Amino acid sequence: KNSSSARRRVAIIGGGLVGSLSTIYFAKRGWEVLLFELRKDPRLEDKTSLSQRSINLALSARGISALKNAGSNLDEVVLSQVAPMKGRMIHRRKGGLLSQLYGVFGECIYSVDRATLLGLLLDDAEKSENVKIYFEHQLKQCDFDARVLDVENKNDGTISKYEADLIVGADGAYSTVRSQLMRVVRMNYQQEFIPHAYCELTIPPKKNAKGEFEFAMDPNHLHIWPRHTFMMIALPNLDKSFTCTLFMPYEKFDAIKTEDDLITFYQLYFTDAIPLIGEQNLKRDYFLNPKGSLISIKCDPYNYKDRAVIIGDAAHSMVPFYGQGMNCGFQDVEILDKIFEQHNINSQKPEININTFNTNSAKEQENDDMKFRKDLERALDEYTRYRHIDVTTICDLAMYNYIEMRSSVISPIYITRKKIEEWLHWLFPSRIIPLYPMVSFTDMRYSDAQRRWKRQNFLINVIAGSTVLATFAALVLGLRCGRCNIQNVNYKD
Ligand code: FAD
């Protein structure tokens, strides 16, 4: 299926969060966009079905920046439908809560419903007349050199060929575009399944004395039940429920075989969560809801010449413990767009006037086409070069944060260091910034954030070490003086 338009054509594979945002950006740049999505239009799904239960994501600065630069006040539209979370609320095993703020200046991350966000992106993408969305269409294979894609219509099983100047793979962790790229590119590829799985549960709203529904816990926190080798978290939803995610090793999931096993397990580790979730809901959701695996994927490069590029989870899947998978994917879209801007990637094909068609104008068109291809290849090469270090860094930080969330957050050493770090940040806001705010509240490159964090750690270790020494010295001195006092008292007596 050829294009008759004078616009360059991009085929975006995958109408998930990243593919949909990318569609908006390419349309804004004037490209003709064909978006192919394997699944049905999510906006038509039955909202009451179990598969449509509320699943939320933490949206933070990088994601918001990409939404803002997409135009049409997309950031404001999305931010009108979120629940702000200003910190973590730790639920201790033996009872008791501990609030740990994310930022000392009141910064928040935002809980957003995945389906609502996707619906808003697709609505916005569809507003452009340059965009055509094909739901229930699956990419089967690509001939990158011929710039042709084979796409199957899932309704009737027919396979059609589509031409495109550029193919963008936003088709998630198990990307077909990526596996097709591996046939033509010397791609380094690394994947790791962690031994943990996840299962989603729900804390419904509770009724207050007036019979009105309200949140069952503080709605301005991301709740965590850290249990060292596993944990549960809960994020608020606008309907006053919370979506909980239980992260545990597979063998722990497998060991819970009966409803009694489940309740005994919850009584042991998550006692306060049982009345919040409700025993019946817990039993139903735990056994009915799927147990998802968690994968981390790194690869390099992300592009093949000027023909194709992969973004979002297709290029870098990460474990969800930094809440950055989508945010990083959104940032991919924004950075790719900036690089296109710097390289003057023009979406318009030169027009040939058929009446005055001659060999000179044909030559001009050919030259223009060659220049476009060269510029595009340079832009995509630069994208790979620029982005790789950052994307691999956040994949590593996401792994690291699992240990922090499930274990470190309750260690006294961690809490002391965090206090010192926050105090220094408050005193020197632009000089010392803890890692979490650098990742979640700035758009600083992930690799720069990690480098700064390592440097700062040295300083904080020195201060923490001195504090421990000073406390120890004060204790010893205190003890000695205490003895003196007692002697003095004895003497006086
Ligand atoms: P996907 O969302 O996977 O979308 C890919 C799309 O491509 C799908 O719609 C699929 O149907 C389609 N597709 C696949 N193959 C084809 C094909 N051959 N042809 C056509 N279409 C195809 N991130 C955050 O930023 N914050 C969070 O708090 C957060 N929490 C998370 C919690 C959990 C439990 C998990 C698992 C992930 C979490 N993430 C979070 C990560 C986030 O969900 C992903 O990074 C994000 O969804 C990636 O978007 P994507 O569009 O790249 O891929």
XYZ file of C-alpha atoms in Angstrom, residues 119-451:
333
model
C -6.991 6.442 26.051
C -5.917 10.101 26.350
C -2.876 9.496 24.135
C -4.866 7.655 21.468
C -7.572 10.374 21.495
C -4.899 13.004 20.967
C -3.138 11.001 18.238
C -6.391 10.562 16.355
C -7.005 14.304 16.240
C -4.353 14.661 13.556
C -5.456 14.006 9.989
C -1.946 12.621 9.256
C -2.598 9.618 11.506
C -4.209 6.311 10.664
C -4.521 3.735 13.442
C -4.939 0.054 12.581
C -6.063 -1.918 15.641
C -5.927 -5.730 15.570
C -3.074 -5.566 13.065
C 0.095 -7.483 13.811
C 3.477 -6.870 12.257
C 4.750 -10.207 10.925
C 8.004 -9.216 9.245
C 9.932 -6.320 7.774
C 12.090 -6.006 4.688
C 14.071 -3.014 5.901
C 16.070 -2.548 2.710
C 12.946 -2.506 0.565
C 11.145 -0.429 3.256
C 8.217 -2.837 3.258
C 6.281 -4.377 6.160
C 4.022 -7.426 6.203
C 1.090 -6.815 8.509
C -1.652 -9.292 9.367
C -5.216 -8.146 9.879
C -6.284 -10.293 12.871
C -9.960 -10.081 11.891
C -9.693 -11.877 8.576
C -6.132 -13.232 8.641
C -5.098 -11.374 5.479
C -1.538 -10.145 5.218
C -0.909 -6.830 3.466
C 2.265 -5.048 2.497
C 2.834 -1.445 3.574
C 5.633 0.880 2.522
C 7.231 3.338 4.926
C 10.233 5.678 4.893
C 10.900 4.799 8.526
C 9.803 1.986 10.847
C 9.555 2.695 14.581
C 9.372 -0.375 16.831
C 7.421 0.437 20.005
C 6.118 -3.104 20.332
C 7.205 -3.836 23.881
C 9.587 -6.217 25.619
C 8.967 -9.102 23.203
C 9.374 -6.845 20.161
C 9.008 -8.272 16.654
C 10.793 -5.247 15.171
C 13.781 -5.943 17.440
C 13.967 -9.588 16.390
C 13.670 -8.534 12.746
C 16.479 -5.997 13.276
C 18.698 -8.733 14.681
C 18.701 -10.347 11.246
C 20.322 -7.307 9.616
C 22.218 -5.589 12.455
C 25.064 -6.909 14.610
C 22.961 -6.279 17.687
C 24.303 -6.937 21.177
C 21.490 -8.305 23.257
C 21.149 -9.227 26.905
C 18.073 -10.353 28.802
C 17.547 -11.433 32.384
C 14.433 -12.778 34.053
C 14.604 -12.062 37.779
C 13.434 -14.951 40.009
C 10.495 -12.832 41.187
C 6.987 -12.516 39.785
C 4.177 -10.072 40.519
C 0.474 -10.336 41.209
C -2.004 -7.447 41.338
C -4.611 -7.098 44.114
C -7.022 -4.312 45.059
C -7.794 -2.387 48.234
C -11.327 -1.090 47.670
C -12.572 2.274 49.012
C -14.092 2.115 52.494
C -17.332 3.671 53.683
C -17.073 6.362 56.344
C -19.617 7.101 59.105
C -21.675 9.219 56.676
C -21.842 6.338 54.222
C -19.473 8.066 51.754
C -16.613 6.244 50.093
C -13.089 7.254 51.094
C -9.532 5.956 50.775
C -8.761 3.113 53.169
C -5.193 4.477 53.707
C -3.350 7.782 53.273
C -3.793 8.515 49.522
C -0.732 10.771 49.209
C 1.779 8.001 49.646
C 3.048 4.993 47.768
C 2.562 2.282 50.399
C 5.250 -0.379 50.845
C 5.283 -3.529 52.948
C 9.015 -4.391 52.775
C 9.768 -7.955 53.886
C 13.439 -8.285 52.811
C 13.127 -11.003 50.170
C 9.707 -9.886 48.946
C 7.339 -6.947 49.251
C 3.917 -5.562 48.505
C 3.230 -2.019 47.277
C 0.002 -0.030 46.795
C -0.672 3.029 44.631
C -3.832 5.162 44.952
C -6.462 5.450 42.215
C -8.847 8.333 41.597
C -11.846 6.105 42.446
C -10.397 5.921 46.012
C -9.204 2.351 45.649
C -5.560 1.251 45.736
C -3.904 -1.159 43.330
C -1.540 -3.430 45.259
C 1.267 -5.387 43.652
C 2.788 -8.327 45.461
C 6.380 -9.042 44.311
C 7.792 -12.418 45.427
C 10.037 -15.226 44.225
C 8.153 -17.771 42.099
C 8.699 -20.520 44.668
C 6.939 -18.446 47.346
C 3.955 -18.020 45.008
C 4.023 -21.762 44.263
C 4.101 -22.622 47.977
C 0.726 -20.918 48.509
C -1.624 -23.590 47.242
C -4.814 -23.137 49.237
C -6.882 -20.265 50.588
C -5.779 -21.223 54.114
C -2.103 -21.050 53.040
C -2.768 -17.581 51.681
C -4.461 -16.246 54.808
C -1.768 -17.756 57.067
C 0.897 -16.111 54.866
C -0.858 -12.740 54.971
C -1.411 -13.008 58.736
C 2.309 -13.584 59.149
C 3.632 -10.850 56.855
C 0.913 -8.379 55.869
C -1.463 -8.483 58.853
C -2.743 -4.912 58.435
C -3.489 -5.495 54.750
C -6.046 -8.280 55.310
C -8.904 -6.041 56.523
C -7.973 -3.423 53.924
C -8.148 -5.839 50.974
C -10.911 -7.956 52.521
C -10.440 -11.688 53.017
C -12.795 -12.702 50.208
C -11.293 -10.222 47.685
C -7.807 -11.363 48.644
C -8.612 -15.030 48.045
C -10.359 -14.279 44.740
C -7.786 -11.877 43.298
C -4.730 -13.828 44.404
C -5.839 -17.072 42.762
C -7.528 -15.497 39.725
C -5.058 -12.803 38.719
C -2.074 -13.773 36.582
C 1.448 -13.934 37.992
C 3.592 -11.811 35.692
C 7.286 -12.377 35.097
C 9.822 -9.554 35.310
C 12.451 -9.126 32.643
C 15.341 -6.746 32.088
C 16.522 -6.279 28.495
C 19.432 -4.297 27.144
C 20.465 -4.114 23.512
C 22.561 -2.004 21.179
C 22.241 -0.433 18.601
C 18.630 0.731 18.419
C 18.608 1.569 14.728
C 19.374 0.085 11.341
C 20.712 2.759 8.987
C 17.899 5.210 8.186
C 15.325 2.426 8.024
C 14.252 1.571 11.555
C 14.609 2.413 15.228
C 13.282 0.810 18.411
C 12.087 2.763 21.454
C 10.397 2.097 24.821
C 10.344 -1.439 26.210
C 11.302 -2.791 22.771
C 14.729 -1.187 23.286
C 15.066 -1.425 27.074
C 12.807 -3.363 29.320
C 13.471 -2.803 33.015
C 12.169 -4.237 36.267
C 9.508 -1.846 37.610
C 11.134 -0.839 40.898
C 12.170 2.687 39.933
C 8.823 3.431 38.264
C 10.767 4.536 35.189
C 9.885 2.105 32.352
C 7.189 4.288 30.828
C 8.864 7.546 31.868
C 12.069 6.475 30.157
C 10.118 5.361 27.060
C 8.385 8.766 26.931
C 11.776 10.431 27.239
C 13.019 8.316 24.279
C 10.268 9.899 22.178
C 11.174 13.422 23.296
C 14.903 12.927 22.717
C 14.391 11.357 19.286
C 12.290 14.375 18.352
C 14.968 16.810 19.568
C 17.606 14.993 17.523
C 15.347 15.143 14.445
C 15.033 18.881 15.026
C 18.816 19.311 15.262
C 19.325 17.311 12.055
C 16.579 19.179 10.185
C 14.714 16.007 9.354
C 12.101 17.238 6.938
C 8.816 15.391 6.684
C 7.902 16.838 3.292
C 8.892 15.121 0.072
C 9.851 17.502 -2.718
C 6.827 17.999 -4.971
C 7.209 17.230 -8.686
C 5.153 19.359 -10.982
C 3.979 16.818 -13.573
C 3.386 19.543 -16.180
C 6.974 20.710 -16.037
C 8.452 17.277 -15.361
C 11.924 16.982 -16.772
C 15.138 15.158 -16.000
C 16.435 18.117 -13.965
C 13.511 18.036 -11.515
C 13.792 14.242 -11.277
C 17.470 14.679 -10.433
C 16.617 17.315 -7.835
C 14.153 14.971 -6.226
C 16.706 12.180 -6.147
C 19.263 14.486 -4.522
C 16.763 15.633 -1.979
C 15.873 12.048 -1.211
C 19.535 11.105 -0.777
C 20.095 14.047 1.543
C 17.029 13.090 3.577
C 18.244 9.498 3.946
C 21.739 10.580 4.985
C 20.410 13.080 7.525
C 17.983 10.501 8.888
C 20.709 7.879 9.229
C 22.929 10.376 11.041
C 20.081 11.315 13.364
C 19.244 7.700 14.211
C 22.921 6.823 14.728
C 23.225 9.756 17.079
C 20.099 8.660 18.938
C 21.630 5.223 19.567
C 24.961 6.713 20.630
C 23.401 9.271 22.963
C 20.743 7.118 24.553
C 22.454 3.790 25.163
C 24.442 4.713 28.292
C 21.394 6.325 29.912
C 19.040 3.496 29.181
C 21.399 0.823 30.499
C 22.027 2.936 33.603
C 18.329 3.106 34.483
C 17.950 -0.644 33.858
C 20.704 -1.183 36.479
C 19.282 1.388 38.904
C 15.873 -0.289 38.662
C 17.454 -3.583 39.778
C 19.239 -1.799 42.615
C 16.037 -0.097 43.787
C 14.321 -3.440 44.376
C 16.763 -4.118 47.188
C 16.251 -0.603 48.532
C 12.451 -0.920 48.477
C 12.087 -4.391 49.876
C 14.835 -4.215 52.491
C 17.017 -1.103 52.939
C 14.142 1.313 53.674
C 13.783 -0.107 57.193
C 17.477 -0.309 58.036
C 18.643 2.299 60.608
C 21.814 2.954 58.573
C 19.745 3.683 55.451
C 17.413 5.968 57.407
C 20.338 7.902 58.953
C 22.093 8.311 55.597
C 18.816 9.438 53.992
C 18.345 12.088 56.706
C 21.908 13.388 56.219
C 21.470 13.434 52.450
C 18.158 15.290 52.713
C 19.613 17.788 55.135
C 22.524 18.492 52.773
C 20.102 18.764 49.847
C 17.996 21.252 51.776
C 21.123 23.320 52.554
C 22.658 23.080 49.048
C 19.702 22.286 46.754
C 21.619 22.359 43.487
C 24.907 20.870 44.748
C 23.704 17.782 46.589
C 20.660 16.004 45.194
C 19.759 12.492 46.399
C 19.473 9.855 43.681
C 15.692 9.432 43.823
C 14.948 13.129 43.171
C 17.580 13.209 40.390
C 15.872 10.294 38.659
C 12.255 11.223 39.365
C 12.133 15.010 39.583
C 14.658 16.156 36.968
C 15.349 15.331 33.352
C 19.089 15.025 34.017
C 20.660 12.190 32.006
C 20.384 8.936 33.964
C 24.135 8.379 33.548
C 24.935 11.846 34.954
C 22.592 11.202 37.885
C 24.377 7.942 38.665
C 27.807 9.572 38.417
